[in-house]
Coordinates of C-alpha atoms in Angstrom, one line a residue:
Chain M
M1 CA 23.0 12.0 -3.1
P2 CA 22.0 12.6 -6.7
L3 CA 18.6 11.5 -7.8
H4 CA 18.6 8.5 -10.1
L5 CA 15.8 8.4 -12.7
S6 CA 14.9 5.3 -14.8
E7 CA 14.5 5.5 -18.6
P8 CA 10.7 5.8 -18.4
E9 CA 11.0 8.5 -15.8
R10 CA 13.4 10.5 -18.0
H11 CA 10.9 10.0 -20.8
L12 CA 8.1 11.6 -18.8
L13 CA 10.4 14.4 -17.8
S14 CA 11.3 15.1 -21.5
G15 CA 7.7 16.0 -22.3
A16 CA 7.3 13.1 -24.8
S17 CA 4.2 12.0 -22.9
G18 CA 2.7 15.5 -22.8
E19 CA 3.4 18.8 -20.9
A20 CA 1.2 17.9 -17.9
A21 CA 3.1 14.7 -17.3
A22 CA 6.4 16.6 -17.7
M23 CA 5.3 19.3 -15.2
A24 CA 4.1 16.6 -12.7
M25 CA 7.5 14.8 -13.1
R26 CA 9.4 18.1 -12.5
V27 CA 7.4 18.6 -9.2
V28 CA 8.0 15.0 -8.1
T29 CA 11.7 15.1 -8.8
S30 CA 12.0 18.5 -7.1
A31 CA 10.3 17.0 -4.1
A32 CA 12.5 13.9 -4.2
E33 CA 15.6 16.2 -4.2
L34 CA 14.2 18.3 -1.3
L35 CA 13.5 15.2 0.7
G36 CA 16.9 13.6 0.0
A37 CA 15.5 10.6 -1.9
S38 CA 17.9 8.9 -4.3
S39 CA 15.3 7.4 -6.5
L40 CA 11.5 7.2 -7.2
V41 CA 9.2 4.3 -6.5
E42 CA 6.4 3.1 -8.7
I43 CA 3.0 3.4 -7.0
S44 CA -0.1 1.3 -7.6
S45 CA -2.7 3.9 -6.5
A46 CA -3.2 7.5 -5.3
H47 CA -5.6 9.5 -3.2
I48 CA -5.6 13.2 -4.0
D49 CA -6.4 15.7 -1.3
G50 CA -6.2 18.7 -3.7
C51 CA -9.9 19.1 -4.4
L52 CA -10.5 21.4 -1.5
H53 CA -10.6 25.1 -2.4
H54 CA -8.1 27.2 -0.3
G55 CA -7.8 29.9 -2.9
D56 CA -7.8 30.2 -6.7
G57 CA -4.3 28.9 -7.1
G58 CA -5.5 25.4 -6.5
V59 CA -7.9 25.8 -9.5
E60 CA -5.2 27.2 -11.7
F61 CA -2.8 24.3 -10.9
A62 CA -5.4 21.6 -11.6
E63 CA -6.7 23.3 -14.8
T64 CA -3.1 23.8 -16.1
L65 CA -2.6 20.1 -15.8
V66 CA -5.9 19.4 -17.6
K67 CA -4.8 21.8 -20.4
G68 CA -1.5 20.0 -20.7
G69 CA -3.3 16.7 -21.3
G70 CA -2.9 15.4 -17.8
E71 CA -4.3 11.9 -17.0
V72 CA -3.8 9.9 -13.9
A73 CA -1.4 7.0 -14.4
V74 CA -2.8 4.8 -11.6
P75 CA -6.2 4.3 -10.0
T76 CA -6.9 7.5 -8.1
T77 CA -9.6 8.6 -5.7
L78 CA -10.5 12.1 -4.7
N79 CA -10.8 13.6 -1.2
V80 CA -13.6 16.0 -0.2
G81 CA -14.2 19.2 -2.0
A82 CA -15.7 22.4 -0.6
L83 CA -19.2 21.6 -2.0
D84 CA -21.8 18.9 -1.7
L85 CA -22.4 18.4 -5.5
L86 CA -25.4 16.2 -4.8
H87 CA -27.1 18.7 -2.5
P88 CA -26.0 22.1 -3.7
D89 CA -28.0 24.1 -1.1
V90 CA -26.1 22.6 1.9
V91 CA -23.0 24.8 1.6
Q92 CA -23.5 28.6 2.1
A93 CA -20.6 30.1 0.1
D94 CA -20.5 33.1 -2.2
A95 CA -21.0 32.7 -6.0
H96 CA -17.3 33.1 -6.9
K97 CA -16.1 30.6 -4.3
T98 CA -18.8 28.1 -5.3
D99 CA -17.8 28.4 -8.9
M100 CA -14.1 28.0 -8.2
A101 CA -14.7 25.1 -5.8
R102 CA -16.7 23.3 -8.4
R103 CA -14.1 23.9 -11.1
Q104 CA -11.4 22.5 -8.8
M105 CA -13.3 19.3 -8.2
E106 CA -14.2 18.9 -11.9
A107 CA -10.6 19.4 -13.1
Y108 CA -9.4 16.3 -11.2
V109 CA -12.3 14.2 -12.5
A110 CA -11.3 15.4 -16.0
M111 CA -7.9 13.9 -15.4
G112 CA -9.4 10.5 -14.8
A113 CA -9.6 10.4 -11.0
Q114 CA -12.7 8.8 -9.6
P115 CA -15.3 11.3 -8.2
T116 CA -15.3 9.7 -4.8
F117 CA -15.0 13.0 -2.9
T118 CA -14.4 11.3 0.4
C119 CA -11.7 11.3 3.1
A120 CA -12.4 7.5 3.6
P121 CA -11.7 6.1 0.1
Y122 CA -11.0 2.8 1.9
Q123 CA -14.7 2.5 2.6
V124 CA -15.7 2.8 -1.1
G125 CA -13.6 0.1 -2.6
H126 CA -10.1 1.6 -2.7
E127 CA -8.2 -0.8 -0.5
P128 CA -4.5 -1.4 -1.4
G129 CA -3.0 -4.6 -0.1
V130 CA -0.2 -5.2 2.4
G131 CA 3.1 -3.9 1.2
E132 CA 1.7 -2.0 -1.8
Q133 CA 3.4 1.3 -2.6
V134 CA 0.9 4.1 -2.9
A135 CA 0.7 7.9 -2.7
W136 CA -2.1 9.1 -0.5
G137 CA -3.0 12.5 0.9
E138 CA -5.3 13.5 3.8
S139 CA -4.1 12.7 7.3
N140 CA -6.7 10.1 8.3
A141 CA -6.5 8.3 5.0
I142 CA -2.7 8.2 5.3
A143 CA -2.9 6.7 8.8
F144 CA -5.5 4.2 7.7
V145 CA -3.8 3.0 4.5
N146 CA -0.5 2.6 6.3
S147 CA -1.7 1.2 9.6
V148 CA -4.9 -0.8 9.0
L149 CA -4.3 -1.9 5.4
G150 CA -0.5 -2.2 5.6
A151 CA 0.2 -0.4 2.3
R152 CA 3.0 2.1 2.2
T153 CA 2.6 5.9 1.8
E154 CA 4.4 8.9 3.1
R155 CA 2.4 12.1 4.1
Y156 CA 1.5 13.6 0.7
G157 CA -0.1 17.0 0.5
D158 CA -1.5 19.5 -1.9
F159 CA 0.1 19.3 -5.4
L160 CA 2.5 16.4 -4.7
D161 CA -0.3 13.9 -4.4
A162 CA -1.7 14.9 -7.8
C163 CA 1.8 14.9 -9.4
C164 CA 2.4 11.4 -8.0
A165 CA -0.9 10.3 -9.5
L166 CA -0.1 11.7 -12.9
T167 CA 3.4 10.1 -13.0
G168 CA 2.7 6.9 -11.2
R169 CA 5.8 7.6 -9.1
A170 CA 6.7 8.9 -5.6
P171 CA 9.9 9.8 -3.9
L172 CA 11.4 6.7 -2.4
Y173 CA 11.9 7.7 1.3
G174 CA 10.3 7.5 4.7
L175 CA 7.4 5.1 5.2
H176 CA 7.9 3.6 1.7
L177 CA 10.8 1.8 3.2
A178 CA 10.3 -1.2 5.5
E179 CA 13.0 -0.2 7.9
N180 CA 11.2 3.1 8.7
R181 CA 8.0 1.4 9.6
R182 CA 9.1 -0.2 12.8
A183 CA 7.5 0.9 16.0
T184 CA 9.8 2.8 18.4
V185 CA 7.2 3.1 21.2
V186 CA 5.2 0.4 22.9
V187 CA 1.8 1.6 24.3
D188 CA 0.5 -0.9 26.9
A189 CA -3.3 -0.7 27.2
T190 CA -3.6 -3.9 29.2
D191 CA -4.9 -2.1 32.3
V192 CA -7.7 -0.3 30.5
P193 CA -11.0 -2.2 31.4
S194 CA -12.3 -4.5 28.7
E195 CA -15.7 -2.8 29.0
L196 CA -14.1 0.5 27.8
K197 CA -11.9 -1.0 25.2
G198 CA -14.9 -2.6 23.5
R199 CA -16.7 0.7 23.1
D200 CA -16.5 3.0 20.0
V201 CA -16.3 6.1 22.2
F202 CA -12.8 4.9 23.5
F203 CA -11.0 5.1 20.2
P204 CA -11.0 8.8 19.4
V205 CA -9.8 9.4 23.0
L206 CA -7.0 6.9 22.6
G207 CA -6.0 8.5 19.3
T208 CA -6.0 12.0 20.7
W209 CA -3.8 10.9 23.6
L210 CA -1.5 9.0 21.2
G211 CA -1.0 12.0 18.9
L212 CA -0.2 14.3 21.8
E213 CA 2.0 11.8 23.5
I214 CA 4.2 10.6 20.6
G215 CA 3.8 13.3 17.9
Q216 CA 5.0 11.6 14.7
E217 CA 6.7 8.5 16.2
I218 CA 5.5 5.0 15.3
S219 CA 3.8 3.1 18.1
V220 CA 2.6 -0.5 18.7
I221 CA -0.4 -0.7 21.0
K222 CA -0.8 -3.9 22.9
G223 CA -3.8 -5.0 25.0
L224 CA -6.6 -4.1 22.6
P225 CA -9.1 -6.8 21.8
E226 CA -8.8 -8.8 18.6
S227 CA -12.4 -7.8 17.9
T228 CA -11.4 -4.2 17.4
T229 CA -13.3 -3.0 14.3
R230 CA -12.1 -1.1 11.3
D231 CA -14.4 1.8 12.3
Q232 CA -12.7 1.9 15.7
L233 CA -9.2 1.9 14.1
K234 CA -10.4 4.6 11.7
A235 CA -11.4 6.8 14.6
L236 CA -8.1 6.1 16.4
G237 CA -6.0 7.0 13.4
A238 CA -8.0 10.1 12.5
A239 CA -7.7 11.5 16.1
A240 CA -4.0 10.7 16.3
A241 CA -3.4 12.4 13.0
S242 CA -5.2 15.5 14.2
S243 CA -3.6 16.0 17.7
G244 CA -0.2 14.8 16.4
A245 CA 1.3 13.9 13.1
V246 CA 0.8 10.1 13.3
A247 CA 1.0 8.5 9.9
L248 CA 1.4 4.9 11.1
F249 CA 0.5 3.0 14.2
H250 CA 0.4 -0.7 14.9
V251 CA -2.0 -2.7 17.0
A252 CA -0.6 -6.0 18.2
G253 CA -2.7 -8.9 17.0
V254 CA -4.9 -6.6 14.9
T255 CA -3.1 -4.7 12.2
P256 CA -1.2 -6.5 9.4
E257 CA 2.3 -5.5 10.2
A258 CA 1.9 -6.4 13.9
P259 CA 1.0 -10.0 14.4
T260 CA 3.0 -9.6 17.7
V261 CA 4.7 -6.7 19.5
P262 CA 8.3 -7.9 18.5
A263 CA 7.2 -8.1 14.9
A264 CA 6.0 -4.5 15.0
L265 CA 9.3 -3.5 16.6
G266 CA 11.0 -4.9 13.5
L267 CA 12.9 -7.6 15.3
G268 CA 13.7 -10.2 12.6
L269 CA 13.9 -7.8 9.7
P270 CA 16.9 -8.7 7.6
S271 CA 18.5 -5.3 8.1
D272 CA 18.0 -5.6 11.9
P273 CA 21.3 -6.3 13.7
A274 CA 19.3 -8.2 16.3
A275 CA 18.3 -10.8 13.7
S276 CA 21.9 -12.0 13.2
N277 CA 22.6 -12.0 16.9
Q278 CA 19.7 -14.2 17.7
S279 CA 21.4 -17.2 16.2
W280 CA 23.9 -17.1 19.0
G281 CA 21.2 -16.7 21.6
R282 CA 22.6 -13.3 22.7
Q283 CA 20.6 -10.3 23.7
P284 CA 19.5 -8.2 20.7
M285 CA 21.7 -5.1 20.0
W286 CA 18.6 -3.1 18.9
P287 CA 17.8 -0.2 21.1
T288 CA 15.1 -1.0 23.7
P289 CA 11.9 0.8 22.7
R290 CA 10.3 2.9 25.4
T291 CA 7.1 1.6 26.9
I292 CA 4.2 3.8 28.0
E293 CA 1.5 2.3 30.3
L294 CA -1.9 3.8 29.5
D295 CA -3.5 4.8 32.8
S296 CA -6.8 6.3 33.7
G297 CA -5.4 9.8 34.3
S298 CA -4.0 10.0 30.8
V299 CA -7.2 8.7 29.3
R300 CA -9.4 11.1 31.2
A301 CA -7.1 14.1 30.3
A302 CA -7.5 13.3 26.6
L303 CA -11.2 12.9 27.0
Q304 CA -11.5 16.3 28.6
R305 CA -9.4 17.9 25.9
L306 CA -12.0 16.8 23.3
S307 CA -14.6 19.2 24.8
T308 CA -14.3 22.9 25.0
A309 CA -17.9 23.4 26.2
A310 CA -17.7 20.9 29.1
G311 CA -19.9 22.9 31.4
T312 CA -22.8 23.5 29.0
D313 CA -26.2 21.8 29.4
R314 CA -27.6 22.6 25.9
I315 CA -26.3 21.9 22.4
D316 CA -27.1 23.7 19.1
A317 CA -26.1 21.1 16.6
V318 CA -24.6 17.6 16.2
A319 CA -22.1 16.6 13.6
L320 CA -20.9 13.0 12.9
G321 CA -18.8 11.6 10.1
S322 CA -15.2 12.6 10.3
P323 CA -13.8 10.5 8.8
H324 CA -16.8 10.0 6.6
F325 CA -19.5 7.7 8.1
S326 CA -19.4 4.0 7.0
A327 CA -22.5 2.0 6.2
D328 CA -22.0 0.1 9.5
E329 CA -22.0 3.4 11.4
F330 CA -25.2 4.5 9.6
R331 CA -26.8 1.2 10.7
A332 CA -25.7 1.9 14.3
L333 CA -27.2 5.4 14.1
H334 CA -30.5 4.0 12.6
H335 CA -30.7 1.4 15.4
C336 CA -30.0 4.0 18.1
L337 CA -32.5 6.5 16.8
R338 CA -35.4 4.0 16.4
G339 CA -37.5 6.4 14.3
R340 CA -37.5 9.2 16.9
Q341 CA -37.4 12.9 15.9
M342 CA -34.3 15.1 16.2
G343 CA -35.0 18.4 18.1
T344 CA -31.5 19.8 17.0
P345 CA -29.8 20.2 13.7
F346 CA -28.1 16.9 13.1
Y347 CA -25.5 16.4 10.3
V348 CA -23.8 13.2 9.1
C349 CA -21.0 13.5 6.6
T350 CA -20.3 10.6 4.2
A351 CA -19.2 9.6 0.8
R352 CA -21.7 9.7 -2.1
D353 CA -21.0 5.9 -2.6
T354 CA -21.8 5.1 1.0
L355 CA -25.0 7.3 0.7
A356 CA -26.0 5.2 -2.4
E357 CA -25.4 2.1 -0.3
I358 CA -27.7 3.1 2.6
D359 CA -30.2 4.6 0.1
A360 CA -30.5 1.2 -1.4
I361 CA -31.4 -0.5 1.9
G362 CA -33.9 2.3 2.8
I363 CA -32.0 3.6 5.8
A364 CA -31.3 7.1 4.3
D365 CA -34.9 8.0 3.9
E366 CA -35.8 6.9 7.4
L367 CA -32.9 9.0 8.9
R368 CA -33.9 12.0 6.8
A369 CA -37.5 11.6 8.1
S370 CA -36.1 11.8 11.6
G371 CA -34.4 15.1 10.9
V372 CA -30.9 13.8 10.0
E373 CA -29.2 15.9 7.3
I374 CA -26.9 13.7 5.3
V375 CA -24.0 15.7 3.7
A376 CA -22.0 14.1 0.9
D377 CA -18.7 15.0 -0.9
T378 CA -17.6 17.4 1.8
C379 CA -17.9 18.0 5.6
V380 CA -18.9 20.5 8.1
V381 CA -15.3 21.6 9.2
V382 CA -14.0 22.5 5.7
T383 CA -16.8 24.6 4.3
P384 CA -19.7 26.7 5.7
I385 CA -22.6 24.3 6.5
L386 CA -23.4 24.8 10.2
P387 CA -26.4 27.1 10.8
A388 CA -24.6 29.8 12.7
K389 CA -21.2 31.3 13.4
N390 CA -21.0 30.0 16.9
G391 CA -22.8 27.8 19.4
V392 CA -22.2 24.3 20.9
L393 CA -21.5 21.4 18.5
M394 CA -21.7 17.9 19.8
T395 CA -19.8 15.1 18.1
N396 CA -18.5 11.5 18.5
S397 CA -15.5 12.3 16.2
G398 CA -12.1 13.2 17.6
K399 CA -11.3 15.0 14.4
F400 CA -14.4 17.2 14.5
A401 CA -13.7 17.9 18.2
H402 CA -10.1 18.9 17.3
Y403 CA -10.9 21.2 14.3
G404 CA -14.4 22.3 15.2
P405 CA -13.5 25.4 17.3
S406 CA -10.9 26.9 14.9
N407 CA -12.8 26.1 11.7
T408 CA -16.4 26.7 12.6
G409 CA -16.4 29.0 15.6
Y410 CA -18.4 26.4 17.6
D411 CA -17.4 25.1 20.9
V412 CA -17.4 21.3 21.0
L413 CA -18.7 18.6 23.3
Y414 CA -17.5 15.1 22.8
G415 CA -19.7 12.1 23.5
S416 CA -20.6 8.6 22.2
L417 CA -23.0 8.0 19.3
E418 CA -25.7 7.3 21.8
D419 CA -25.0 10.5 23.8
C420 CA -25.1 12.5 20.6
V421 CA -28.5 11.0 19.6
E422 CA -30.1 11.4 23.0
S423 CA -28.9 15.0 23.3
A424 CA -30.1 15.9 19.9
I425 CA -33.6 14.7 20.5
T426 CA -34.2 17.1 23.4
G427 CA -31.4 19.6 22.9
E428 CA -30.2 18.9 26.5
V429 CA -26.9 17.3 27.1
V430 CA -26.8 13.6 27.9
R431 CA -23.4 12.1 28.5
S432 CA -22.7 8.8 30.0
S433 CA -19.6 9.0 32.2
E434 CA -19.5 5.8 34.2
V435 CA -17.5 3.9 31.5
W436 CA -14.5 6.2 32.0
V437 CA -14.1 5.5 35.7
W438 CA -11.6 2.9 36.8
Chain X
M1 CA 23.3 50.6 11.8
S2 CA 26.5 52.3 12.8
D3 CA 28.3 49.0 12.7
S4 CA 29.7 49.0 9.2
A5 CA 30.9 45.4 9.2
A6 CA 28.2 43.5 7.4
I7 CA 27.3 40.1 8.8
Q8 CA 27.4 37.2 6.3
V9 CA 25.9 33.7 7.0
R10 CA 25.7 30.7 4.7
G11 CA 22.7 28.6 4.0
R12 CA 21.6 25.8 1.7
P13 CA 19.2 26.9 -1.1
L14 CA 16.0 24.8 -1.2
I15 CA 14.8 27.1 -3.9
P16 CA 17.7 29.3 -5.1
G17 CA 17.2 32.9 -6.0
E18 CA 17.8 36.5 -4.9
G19 CA 15.8 38.8 -2.7
S20 CA 16.2 41.4 0.0
G21 CA 14.0 43.1 2.6
P22 CA 13.7 43.9 6.3
L23 CA 14.4 40.9 8.5
L24 CA 11.2 39.5 10.2
R25 CA 12.3 36.9 12.7
L26 CA 9.5 34.6 13.9
T27 CA 10.1 33.4 17.5
H28 CA 7.8 30.4 17.1
P29 CA 7.2 27.8 14.3
I30 CA 4.2 28.6 12.1
S31 CA 1.7 26.8 10.0
F32 CA 1.0 28.9 6.9
W33 CA -2.4 27.1 6.5
G34 CA -4.5 28.7 9.2
G35 CA -1.6 30.9 10.2
V36 CA -1.1 33.3 7.3
D37 CA -3.8 35.1 5.3
P38 CA -2.6 35.2 1.7
T39 CA -4.8 38.1 0.8
S40 CA -3.3 40.5 3.4
G41 CA 0.0 38.8 3.9
Q42 CA -0.6 39.0 7.7
I43 CA -0.1 36.4 10.4
V44 CA -3.6 35.6 11.5
D45 CA -3.1 32.9 14.1
P46 CA -3.9 34.7 17.4
R47 CA -1.8 32.3 19.4
H48 CA 1.3 33.1 17.4
P49 CA 3.7 35.6 19.1
E50 CA 4.1 37.7 15.9
F51 CA 0.3 37.8 15.4
S52 CA -0.8 40.6 13.0
S53 CA 2.7 41.2 11.5
S54 CA 2.9 41.4 7.8
I55 CA 5.3 39.0 6.1
T56 CA 5.0 40.7 2.7
G57 CA 8.3 41.9 1.3
T58 CA 10.2 40.8 4.4
V59 CA 13.1 38.3 4.6
L60 CA 11.1 35.9 6.8
A61 CA 13.2 33.9 9.2
I62 CA 11.3 31.0 10.8
P63 CA 12.6 28.3 13.1
A64 CA 10.4 25.6 11.4
A65 CA 7.2 25.2 9.6
V66 CA 4.5 23.0 11.2
G67 CA 1.1 21.7 10.6
S68 CA -1.0 21.0 7.6
S69 CA 0.4 20.0 4.2
S70 CA -2.1 22.4 2.8
S71 CA 0.5 25.1 3.6
S72 CA 1.9 24.4 0.1
A73 CA -1.4 25.8 -1.3
I74 CA -1.1 29.0 0.9
M75 CA 2.5 29.4 -0.3
L76 CA 1.2 29.4 -3.9
E77 CA -1.5 31.9 -3.0
L78 CA 1.1 34.3 -1.5
L79 CA 3.0 34.2 -4.8
R80 CA -0.1 34.7 -6.9
E81 CA -1.4 37.6 -4.7
G82 CA 2.0 39.3 -4.6
T83 CA 1.9 39.1 -0.8
A84 CA 4.8 36.7 -0.4
P85 CA 8.0 37.5 1.5
A86 CA 11.1 38.6 -0.5
A87 CA 12.8 35.4 0.8
I88 CA 12.3 32.7 3.4
L89 CA 15.1 31.5 5.8
M90 CA 14.2 28.2 7.5
G91 CA 15.9 26.8 10.5
K92 CA 14.8 23.3 9.4
A93 CA 14.3 22.3 5.8
D94 CA 10.7 21.7 4.9
A95 CA 9.4 20.3 1.6
I96 CA 5.8 21.6 2.1
L97 CA 6.6 25.3 1.7
A98 CA 9.2 24.7 -0.9
L99 CA 6.8 22.6 -2.9
G100 CA 4.4 25.6 -3.0
G101 CA 7.3 27.6 -4.4
V102 CA 8.1 24.9 -7.0
V103 CA 4.5 24.9 -8.2
G104 CA 4.4 28.7 -8.3
G105 CA 7.4 28.6 -10.6
E106 CA 5.7 26.1 -12.8
L107 CA 2.7 28.4 -13.1
G108 CA 4.8 31.3 -14.0
Y109 CA 4.8 33.3 -10.8
A110 CA 8.1 34.9 -9.8
P111 CA 9.7 32.5 -7.3
I112 CA 11.3 33.6 -4.1
P113 CA 14.4 32.0 -2.6
I114 CA 13.9 29.6 0.3
I115 CA 17.1 28.9 2.1
E116 CA 17.9 26.5 4.9
V117 CA 20.0 28.3 7.5
S118 CA 21.0 26.7 10.8
A119 CA 19.5 28.1 14.0
A120 CA 22.9 29.3 15.1
E121 CA 23.6 31.1 11.9
L122 CA 20.1 32.7 12.0
E123 CA 21.0 34.1 15.4
R124 CA 23.9 36.0 14.0
L125 CA 21.7 38.1 11.7
P126 CA 21.0 41.4 13.6
D127 CA 17.4 42.3 14.3
G128 CA 16.0 45.4 12.7
T129 CA 18.2 45.4 9.6
R130 CA 17.7 44.8 5.9
V131 CA 19.2 41.6 4.7
A132 CA 19.9 40.3 1.2
V133 CA 19.8 36.7 0.0
H134 CA 22.1 35.7 -2.8
A135 CA 21.9 33.0 -5.4
D136 CA 24.6 30.8 -3.8
G137 CA 22.6 30.7 -0.5
T138 CA 24.6 33.3 1.4
V139 CA 22.7 35.9 3.4
T140 CA 24.2 39.3 4.2
S141 CA 23.0 42.1 6.4
E142 CA 23.1 45.5 4.7

């Protein structure tokens, strides 16, 4: 199917709005053709995951756009870079890499993107509404904006996210279209004890299981409490997008496109054949989605998978904050620590804006005085921050548990926030296990 | 090869172009990010069956690309470093690698052809031969 472009889109392509806009439009239209889209869709915001230095080509790309007069066409936030620009000594990289990583981050700021440098832009004021068309990169941010906010993005990656931001357009395909956002799998968590479903520590495990079980399908989870928090949904999506390629999940009664299970399954959408059948009171023609009952064996298998150092009794470091810690999570950490002193290196990764927020209420200084190192703009699995090349890293993050071994050389141990704090104080592993037994 | 009858298969150009080299057939999908070192051109994922093979200058046949969307950035690095394959044949079309090729072309690096070729057609190309990719998407063994 040939790609149809509107008059303003052809204008951008012609170079009349500058060479950078034309180059960005060529990349977006090439992608649209590769993906089989027949037109582009106007977007209202973008989140660029192109600030992280993988090699000098990323710098060359961004600086070429700057030289061509590139400016973002829609409000745009930036994902983490390879440096903590606020605390330059945190990252241990060589001079060339440090220089190039900085240039890469600065080039996107020069194009008008906000210097948020966070994988959780939704925690620093970037919250598109239900049904808004956006172009976001970074797997956890994609899962969150689609699932928890109900805005619509596909999985955008390096280069294409930036080109969408510069043109204000994205290929119209996939999750931009309502009919592709229906759940095809029902996950029934009814039998999981309420005690466990109310705990933060459950959600990265649920997400890990979900990603492994359904890959990139869309699920609706039923049986979770209405009180499920945004931080819990954030942890669920980040883990599911690490172990699988989950870009959208629904939670019945909790997320905006799933007031009910049938709603999430798309029963009632105008293009749904079942909708027209219902008026005659007949059974819907729509294929019956498969249902998976979440049982204790599956949950415990996912829990075990998050630890590669399960037999160890000592840890060498703790890392929290993937996705970046929210102000609420900092309050919980502060409450849990109660002024005690860490006996183990303890890192918490967050956005500079969130850091400013907790600085303002005095929590940041108290945490630092207890030995907590707060990392901004980046995180411990994308750039060298941890004190050694190997050891045992404890975390409450499903995403850190997934990427830790390959990216840092550390073995990982998964536990709750409370487990991480108690273990860090003595260096000896404390893990509460009773909550997992049913 | 003593067999003088050249094999010809037909594919769909994702990025059209010409290139030739020894056929390197990967037996497992690969993520370029974390799987290929653009400085050496080698496969560095120790869990991959073709671990330590060099992809530079080959006609690289892969059943599918998987994993991170940062693979576009690795594709660009391969073009910049001169360590790219001569051509890529993909069993399943993938926008991520092709996008790295598109951006490489924008920045003035010589593009390489990326051709979608069905798994059955890929099977017909004999191992251990040189193959050539042509502008119309046909691939011939030499």
